[in-house]
CSV table of C-alpha atoms in Angstrom, one decimal:
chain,number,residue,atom,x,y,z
C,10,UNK,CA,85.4,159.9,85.2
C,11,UNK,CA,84.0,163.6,85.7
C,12,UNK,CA,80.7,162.5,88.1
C,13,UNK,CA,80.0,166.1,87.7
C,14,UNK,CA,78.2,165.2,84.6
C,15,UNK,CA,76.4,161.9,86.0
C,16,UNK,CA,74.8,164.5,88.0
C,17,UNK,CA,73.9,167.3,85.5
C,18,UNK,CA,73.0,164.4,83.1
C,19,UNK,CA,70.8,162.2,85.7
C,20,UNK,CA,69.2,165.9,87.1
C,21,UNK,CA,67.5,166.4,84.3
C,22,UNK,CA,63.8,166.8,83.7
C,23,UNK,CA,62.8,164.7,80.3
C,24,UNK,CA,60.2,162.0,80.1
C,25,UNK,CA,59.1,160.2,77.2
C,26,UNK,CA,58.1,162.2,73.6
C,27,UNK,CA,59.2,165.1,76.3
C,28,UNK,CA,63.1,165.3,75.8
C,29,UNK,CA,63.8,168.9,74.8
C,30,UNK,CA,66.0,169.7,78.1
C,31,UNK,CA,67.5,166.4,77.4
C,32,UNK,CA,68.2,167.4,73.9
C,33,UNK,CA,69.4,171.5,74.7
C,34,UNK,CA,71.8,169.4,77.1
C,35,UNK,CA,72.8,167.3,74.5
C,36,UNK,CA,73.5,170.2,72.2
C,37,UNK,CA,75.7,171.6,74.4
C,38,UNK,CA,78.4,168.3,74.9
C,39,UNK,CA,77.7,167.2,71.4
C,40,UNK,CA,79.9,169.0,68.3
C,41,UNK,CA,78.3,167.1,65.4
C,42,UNK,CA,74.7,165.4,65.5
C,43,UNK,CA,71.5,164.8,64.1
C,44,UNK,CA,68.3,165.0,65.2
C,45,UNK,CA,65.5,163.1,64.1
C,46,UNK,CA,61.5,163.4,64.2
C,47,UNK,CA,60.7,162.0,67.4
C,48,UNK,CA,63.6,163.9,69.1
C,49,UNK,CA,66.4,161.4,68.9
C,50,UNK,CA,69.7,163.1,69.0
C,51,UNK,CA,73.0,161.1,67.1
C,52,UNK,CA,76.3,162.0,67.5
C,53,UNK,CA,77.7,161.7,63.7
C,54,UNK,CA,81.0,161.5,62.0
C,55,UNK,CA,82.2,165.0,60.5
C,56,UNK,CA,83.1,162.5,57.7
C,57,UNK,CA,81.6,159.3,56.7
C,58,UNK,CA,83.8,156.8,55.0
C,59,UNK,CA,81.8,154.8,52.7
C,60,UNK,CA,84.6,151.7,52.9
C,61,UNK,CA,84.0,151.6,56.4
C,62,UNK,CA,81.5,149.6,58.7
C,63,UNK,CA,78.9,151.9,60.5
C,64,UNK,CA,78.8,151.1,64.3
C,65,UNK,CA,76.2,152.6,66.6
C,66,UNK,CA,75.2,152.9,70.4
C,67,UNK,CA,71.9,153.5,71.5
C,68,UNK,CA,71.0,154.6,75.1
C,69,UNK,CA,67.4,156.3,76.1
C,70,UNK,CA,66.9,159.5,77.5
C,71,UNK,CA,63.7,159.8,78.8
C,72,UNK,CA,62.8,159.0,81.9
C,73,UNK,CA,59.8,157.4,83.9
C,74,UNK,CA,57.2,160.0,84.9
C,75,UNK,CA,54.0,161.4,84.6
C,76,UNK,CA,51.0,164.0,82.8
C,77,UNK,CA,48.3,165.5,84.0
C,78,UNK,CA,45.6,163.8,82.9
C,79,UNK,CA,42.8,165.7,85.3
C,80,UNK,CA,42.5,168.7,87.1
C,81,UNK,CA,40.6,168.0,90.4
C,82,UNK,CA,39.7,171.1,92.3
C,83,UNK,CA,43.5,171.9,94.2
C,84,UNK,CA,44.5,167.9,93.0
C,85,UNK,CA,46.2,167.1,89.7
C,86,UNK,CA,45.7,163.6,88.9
C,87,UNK,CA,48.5,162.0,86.7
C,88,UNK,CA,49.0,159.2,84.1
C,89,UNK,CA,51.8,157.4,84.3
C,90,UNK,CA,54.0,157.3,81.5
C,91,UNK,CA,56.2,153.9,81.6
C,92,UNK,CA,56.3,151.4,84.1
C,93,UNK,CA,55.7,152.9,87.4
C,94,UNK,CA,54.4,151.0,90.5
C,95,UNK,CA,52.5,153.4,92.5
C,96,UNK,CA,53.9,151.6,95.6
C,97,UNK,CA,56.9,153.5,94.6
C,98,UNK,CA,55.7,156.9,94.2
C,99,UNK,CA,53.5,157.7,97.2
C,100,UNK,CA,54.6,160.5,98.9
C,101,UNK,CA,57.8,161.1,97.0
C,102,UNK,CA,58.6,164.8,95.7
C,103,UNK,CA,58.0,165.5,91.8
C,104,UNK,CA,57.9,168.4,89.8
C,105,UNK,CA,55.5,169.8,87.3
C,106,UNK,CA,56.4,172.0,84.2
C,107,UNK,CA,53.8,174.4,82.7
C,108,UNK,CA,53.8,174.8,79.2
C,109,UNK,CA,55.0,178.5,79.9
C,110,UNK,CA,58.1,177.2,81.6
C,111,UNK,CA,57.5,177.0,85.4
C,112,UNK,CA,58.8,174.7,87.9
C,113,UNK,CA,56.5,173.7,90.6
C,114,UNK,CA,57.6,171.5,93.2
C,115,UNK,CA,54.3,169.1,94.9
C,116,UNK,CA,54.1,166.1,96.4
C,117,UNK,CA,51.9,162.4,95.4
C,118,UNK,CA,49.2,162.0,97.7
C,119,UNK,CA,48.8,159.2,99.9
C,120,UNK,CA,46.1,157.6,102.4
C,121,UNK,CA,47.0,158.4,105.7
C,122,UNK,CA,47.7,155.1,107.8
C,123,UNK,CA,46.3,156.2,111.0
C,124,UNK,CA,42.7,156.8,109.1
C,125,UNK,CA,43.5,153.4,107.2
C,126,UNK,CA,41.3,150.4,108.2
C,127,UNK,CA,43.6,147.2,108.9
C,128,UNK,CA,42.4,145.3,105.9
C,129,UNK,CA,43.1,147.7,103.4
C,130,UNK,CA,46.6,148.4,104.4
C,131,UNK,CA,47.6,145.2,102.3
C,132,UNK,CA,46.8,147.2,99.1
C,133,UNK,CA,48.6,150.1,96.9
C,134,UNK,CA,46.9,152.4,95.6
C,135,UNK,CA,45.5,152.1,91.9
C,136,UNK,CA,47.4,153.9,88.7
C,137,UNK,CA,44.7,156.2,87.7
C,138,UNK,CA,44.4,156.9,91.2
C,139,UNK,CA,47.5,159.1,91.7
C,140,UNK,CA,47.6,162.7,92.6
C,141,UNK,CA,50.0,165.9,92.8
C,142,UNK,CA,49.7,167.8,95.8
C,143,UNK,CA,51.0,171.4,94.8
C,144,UNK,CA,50.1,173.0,98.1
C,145,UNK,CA,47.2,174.7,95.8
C,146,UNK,CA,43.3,176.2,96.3
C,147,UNK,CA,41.7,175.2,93.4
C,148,UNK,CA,41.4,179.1,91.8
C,149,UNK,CA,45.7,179.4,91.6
C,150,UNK,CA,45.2,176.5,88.6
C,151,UNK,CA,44.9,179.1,85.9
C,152,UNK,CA,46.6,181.5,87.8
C,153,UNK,CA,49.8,179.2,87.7
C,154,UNK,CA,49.1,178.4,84.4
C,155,UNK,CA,48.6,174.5,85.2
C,156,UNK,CA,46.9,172.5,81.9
C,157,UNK,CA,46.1,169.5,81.1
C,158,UNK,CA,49.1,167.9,79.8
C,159,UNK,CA,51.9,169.4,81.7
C,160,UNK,CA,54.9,167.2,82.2
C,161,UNK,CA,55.8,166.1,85.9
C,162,UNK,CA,58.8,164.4,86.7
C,163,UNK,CA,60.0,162.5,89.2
C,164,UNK,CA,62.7,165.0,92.0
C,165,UNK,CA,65.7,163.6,93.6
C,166,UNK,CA,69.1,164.9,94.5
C,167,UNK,CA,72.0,163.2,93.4
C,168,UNK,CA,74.5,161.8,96.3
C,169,UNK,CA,77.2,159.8,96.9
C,170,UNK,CA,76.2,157.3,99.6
C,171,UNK,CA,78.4,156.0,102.4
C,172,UNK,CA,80.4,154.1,100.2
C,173,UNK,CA,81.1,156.9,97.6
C,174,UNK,CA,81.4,154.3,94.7
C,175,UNK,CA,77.4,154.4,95.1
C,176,UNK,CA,75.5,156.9,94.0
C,177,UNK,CA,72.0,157.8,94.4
C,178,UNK,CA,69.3,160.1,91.8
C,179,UNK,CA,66.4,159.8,89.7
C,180,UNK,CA,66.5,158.9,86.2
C,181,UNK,CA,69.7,156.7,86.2
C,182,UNK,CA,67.2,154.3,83.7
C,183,UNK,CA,68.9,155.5,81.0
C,184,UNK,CA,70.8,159.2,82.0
C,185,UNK,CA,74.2,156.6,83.5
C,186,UNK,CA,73.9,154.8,79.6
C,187,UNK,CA,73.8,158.6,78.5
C,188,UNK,CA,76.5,159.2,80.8
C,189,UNK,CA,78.6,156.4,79.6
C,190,UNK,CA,78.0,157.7,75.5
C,191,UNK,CA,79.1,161.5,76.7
C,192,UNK,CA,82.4,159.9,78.2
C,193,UNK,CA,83.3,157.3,75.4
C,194,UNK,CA,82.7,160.7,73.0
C,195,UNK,CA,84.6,163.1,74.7
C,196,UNK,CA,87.6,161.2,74.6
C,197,UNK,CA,87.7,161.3,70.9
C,198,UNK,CA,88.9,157.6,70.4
C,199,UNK,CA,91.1,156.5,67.4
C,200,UNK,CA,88.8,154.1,65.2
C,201,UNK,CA,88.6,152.7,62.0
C,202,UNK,CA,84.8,152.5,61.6
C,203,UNK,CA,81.9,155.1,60.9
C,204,UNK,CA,80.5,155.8,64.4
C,205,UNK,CA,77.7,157.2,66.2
C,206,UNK,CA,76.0,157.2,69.5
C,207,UNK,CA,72.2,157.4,69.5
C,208,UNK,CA,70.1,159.0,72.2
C,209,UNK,CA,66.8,158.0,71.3
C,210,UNK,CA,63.8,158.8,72.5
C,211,UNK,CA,60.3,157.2,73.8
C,212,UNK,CA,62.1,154.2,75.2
C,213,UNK,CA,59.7,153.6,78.2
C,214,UNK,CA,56.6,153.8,76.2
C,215,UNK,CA,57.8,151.0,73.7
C,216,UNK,CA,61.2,151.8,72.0
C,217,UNK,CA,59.8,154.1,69.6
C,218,UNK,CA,63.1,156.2,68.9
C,219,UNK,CA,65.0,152.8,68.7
C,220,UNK,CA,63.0,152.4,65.1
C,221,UNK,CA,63.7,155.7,63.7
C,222,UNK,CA,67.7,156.3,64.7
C,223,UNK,CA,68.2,152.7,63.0
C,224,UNK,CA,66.5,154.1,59.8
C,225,UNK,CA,68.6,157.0,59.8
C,226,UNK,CA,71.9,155.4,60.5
C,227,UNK,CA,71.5,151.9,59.0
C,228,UNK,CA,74.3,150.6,61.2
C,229,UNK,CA,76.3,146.9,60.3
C,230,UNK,CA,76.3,146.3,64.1
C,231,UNK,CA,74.5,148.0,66.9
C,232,UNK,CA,74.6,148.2,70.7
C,233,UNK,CA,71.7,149.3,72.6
C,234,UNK,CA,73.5,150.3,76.0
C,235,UNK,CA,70.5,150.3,79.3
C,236,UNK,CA,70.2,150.5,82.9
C,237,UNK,CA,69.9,146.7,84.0
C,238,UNK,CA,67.6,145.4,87.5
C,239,UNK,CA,70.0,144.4,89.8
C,240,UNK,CA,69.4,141.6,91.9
C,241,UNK,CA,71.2,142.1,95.1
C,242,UNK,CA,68.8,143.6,97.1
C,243,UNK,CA,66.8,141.6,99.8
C,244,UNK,CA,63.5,141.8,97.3
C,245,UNK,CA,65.4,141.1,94.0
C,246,UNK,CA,67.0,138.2,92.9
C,247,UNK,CA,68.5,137.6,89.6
C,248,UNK,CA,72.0,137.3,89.8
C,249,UNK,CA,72.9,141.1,88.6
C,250,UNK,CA,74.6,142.8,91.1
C,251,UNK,CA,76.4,146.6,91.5
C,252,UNK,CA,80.3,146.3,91.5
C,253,UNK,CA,80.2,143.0,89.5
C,254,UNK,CA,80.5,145.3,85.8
C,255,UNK,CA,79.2,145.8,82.9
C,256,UNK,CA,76.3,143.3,81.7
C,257,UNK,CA,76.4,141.1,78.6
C,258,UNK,CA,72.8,140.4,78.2
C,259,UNK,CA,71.8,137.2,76.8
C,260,UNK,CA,68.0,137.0,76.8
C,261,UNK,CA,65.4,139.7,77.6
C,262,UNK,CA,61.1,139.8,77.2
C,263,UNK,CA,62.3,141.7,73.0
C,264,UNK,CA,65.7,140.0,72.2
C,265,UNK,CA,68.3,137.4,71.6
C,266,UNK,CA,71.4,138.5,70.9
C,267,UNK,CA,73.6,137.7,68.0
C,268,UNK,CA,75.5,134.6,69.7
C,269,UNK,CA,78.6,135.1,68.0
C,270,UNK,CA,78.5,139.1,68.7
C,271,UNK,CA,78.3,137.7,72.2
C,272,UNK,CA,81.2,135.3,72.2
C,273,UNK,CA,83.4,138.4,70.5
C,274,UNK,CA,82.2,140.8,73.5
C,275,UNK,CA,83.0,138.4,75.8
C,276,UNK,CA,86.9,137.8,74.3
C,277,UNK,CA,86.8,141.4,74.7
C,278,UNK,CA,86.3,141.7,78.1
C,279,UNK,CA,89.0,139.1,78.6
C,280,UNK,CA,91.7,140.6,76.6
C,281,UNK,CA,91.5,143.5,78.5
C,282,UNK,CA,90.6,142.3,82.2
C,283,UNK,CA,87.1,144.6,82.1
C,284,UNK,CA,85.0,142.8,84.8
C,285,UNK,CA,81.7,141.5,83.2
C,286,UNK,CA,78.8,139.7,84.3
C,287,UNK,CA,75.3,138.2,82.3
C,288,UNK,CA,71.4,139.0,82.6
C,289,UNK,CA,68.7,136.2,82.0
C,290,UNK,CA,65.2,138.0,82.1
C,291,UNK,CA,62.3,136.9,80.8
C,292,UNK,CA,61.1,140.5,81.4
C,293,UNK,CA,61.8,144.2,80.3
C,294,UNK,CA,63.9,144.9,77.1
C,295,UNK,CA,66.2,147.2,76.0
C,296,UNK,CA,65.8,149.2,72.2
C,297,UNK,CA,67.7,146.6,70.8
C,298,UNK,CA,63.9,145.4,70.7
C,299,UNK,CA,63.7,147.7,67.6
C,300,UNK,CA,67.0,147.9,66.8
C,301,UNK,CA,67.2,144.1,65.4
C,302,UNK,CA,64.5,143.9,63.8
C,303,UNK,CA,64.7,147.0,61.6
C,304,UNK,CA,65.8,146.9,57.8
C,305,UNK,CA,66.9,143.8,57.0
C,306,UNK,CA,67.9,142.7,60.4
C,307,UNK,CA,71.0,144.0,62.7
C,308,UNK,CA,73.8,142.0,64.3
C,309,UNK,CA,72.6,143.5,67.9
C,310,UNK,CA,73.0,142.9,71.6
C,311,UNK,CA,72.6,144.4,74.8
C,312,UNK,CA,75.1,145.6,77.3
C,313,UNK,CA,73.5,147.0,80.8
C,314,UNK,CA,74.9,148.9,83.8
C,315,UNK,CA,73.2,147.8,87.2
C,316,UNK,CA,71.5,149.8,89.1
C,317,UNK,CA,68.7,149.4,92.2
C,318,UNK,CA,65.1,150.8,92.6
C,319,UNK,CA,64.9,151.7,88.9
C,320,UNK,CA,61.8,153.9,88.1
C,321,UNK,CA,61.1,155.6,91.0
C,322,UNK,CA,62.6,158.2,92.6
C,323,UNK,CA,65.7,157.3,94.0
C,324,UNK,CA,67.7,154.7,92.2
C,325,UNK,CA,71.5,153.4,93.2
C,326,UNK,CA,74.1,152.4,90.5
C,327,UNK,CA,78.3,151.7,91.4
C,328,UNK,CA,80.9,153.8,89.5
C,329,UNK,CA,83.1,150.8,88.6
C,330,UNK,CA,80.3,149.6,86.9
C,331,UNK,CA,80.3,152.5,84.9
C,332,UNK,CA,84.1,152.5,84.4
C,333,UNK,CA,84.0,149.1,83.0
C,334,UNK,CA,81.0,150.2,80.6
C,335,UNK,CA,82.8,152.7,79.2
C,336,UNK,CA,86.4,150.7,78.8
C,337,UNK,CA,84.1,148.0,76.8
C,338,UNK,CA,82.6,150.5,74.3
C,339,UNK,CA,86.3,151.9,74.1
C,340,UNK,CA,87.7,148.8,73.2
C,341,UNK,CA,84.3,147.7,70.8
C,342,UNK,CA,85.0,151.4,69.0
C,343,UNK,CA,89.0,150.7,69.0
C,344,UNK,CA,88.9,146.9,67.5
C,345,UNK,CA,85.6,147.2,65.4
C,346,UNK,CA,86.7,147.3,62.0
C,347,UNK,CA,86.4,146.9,57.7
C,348,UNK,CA,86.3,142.9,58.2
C,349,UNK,CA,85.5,142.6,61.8
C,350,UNK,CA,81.9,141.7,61.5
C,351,UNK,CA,82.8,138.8,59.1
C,352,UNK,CA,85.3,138.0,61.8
C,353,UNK,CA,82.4,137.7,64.3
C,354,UNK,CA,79.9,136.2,62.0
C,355,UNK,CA,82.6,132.9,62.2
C,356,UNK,CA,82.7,132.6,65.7
């Protein structure tokens, strides 16, 4: 696996309906794509087959982060765009982008607990009550060209931790489902199918790009690849853990999967020894939210990589994990096929 490109992928600045770096990268790995609307890039065939299925991935690349929403004298208070906790985010490093193409580096603001009476210590601080600290006076606004607006991401540096099998950056919700798509790609896999890899866009906000990259391929069966809560932390507990591979996911808050699309994955992971494991949430989803509901309906499921701490600054997923990701989309790519899906559609 070349981590180099975890890295470069993961360290890039793009939240949602704000892709374009995410999209010059994806340029630059890609040899033939599409780009849609809202931003979504799609690998493509040089050469559709009409006699063949169409199979697609989808993985996300925005990230959590935030606007500015106000400009308060030498404070910039944000708005939040995706899930965020502000827990999370207090006192963590971001940087904000002008629209002319600086890079500022600040810090969120936080209460100071000496000055903090005992009673309120039990309490975060409220969403729309988050601010970036640029080390600013209030008259180098305009000079820095700061608007209303302006994208600010999330900063992190990507690591290896003491085991080197985990790694640590921002944005791995969904850069290491990215990842996985620019590996499977790049190893330019015999198949018998029409194939392309989606990376949408608008994810966080509500699977917006999901919609329009199903429109545009009109796939026969679809994967929507995610980052996936894992549950082995002391404050999690869902039976998801990093090093236990890649997920089947069998029920989130926006879909059921295709049972018997399940049942194939899992012989799948069998044949081959991959190591697997399932997800049973009752909250978040995954564009296959869109996805199988588009058209007339698509045979769809989920498959997730685990990862800690997702949307916040510093999140944790395991390289096997990732290995076994990208062996099961191998193998999907390798045995999907002309009569495959009626094969499934028995199961």
């Amino acid at each position: 696996m070349n981590l180099k490109m975890l890295e470069e992928v993961s360290s890039v600045r793009a939240i949602s309906s704000r892709e374009r770096h995410m999209v010059e990268y994806l340029k630059q790995k890609l040899t033939n794509y599409k780009i849609d609307g809202l931003h979504c890039v799609i690998a493509w065939p040089e050469q559709e087959d009409a006699n063949l299925p169409k199979l697609m991935f989808c993985t996300h690349q925005d990230e959590v982060g935030f606007i500015v929403e106000e400009i308060c004298g030498r404070f910039l208070r944000l708005h939040p765009f995706g899930s965020i906790w502000p827990h999370l985010v207090v006192g963590d490093l971001c940087t904000l982008e002008t629209s002319d193409g600086r890079v500022l580096t600040g810090v969120i603001s936080s209460p100071s607990s000496h000055a903090m009476p005992e009673a309120d210590k039990k309490y975060t601080v409220k969403p729309d009550c988050i601010y970036l600290d640029l080390g600013i006076d209030a008259d180098d606004v305009t000079k820095l060209g700061i608007k209303i607006g302006d994208m600010c991401c999330p900063k992190a540096d990507y690591m290896p931790l003491a085991n080197p099998k985990y790694v640590l950056n921002k944005a791995f919700d969904d850069r290491s489902g990215c990842y996985v798509g620019l590996e499977v790609l790049g190893q330019k896999l015999p198949h018998e199918n029409n194939l392309y890899w989606a990376f949408s866009s608008q994810e966080e906000p509500g699977l917006r790009g999901a919609r329009t990259v199903t429109d545009m391929v009109r796939p026969d069966l679809a994967f929507a690849l995610d980052a996936t809560l894992a549950g082995d932390t002391l404050f999690d507990d869902n039976g998801v853990t990093l090093g236990g591979g890649v997920i089947l996911c069998c029920i989130d808050s926006n879909t059921l999967p295709n049972r018997s699309l399940l049942k194939w994955v899992e012989g799948l992971c069998k044949k081959h020894n991959i190591k697997y494991q399932y997800s049973v949430f009752n909250r978040g989803g995954t564009d296959s939210g869109n996805i199988h509901k588009s058209l007339g309906g698509i045979v769809n499921m989920s498959l997730g990589i685990p990862a800690r701490y997702m949307h916040c600054n510093h999140s944790v997923v395991n390289t096997d994990d990732l290995a076994a990701c990208i062996e099961l989309c191998s193998w999907i790519i390798k045995e999907f096929k002309a009569n495959t899906l009626e094969e499934i559609l028995k199961l």
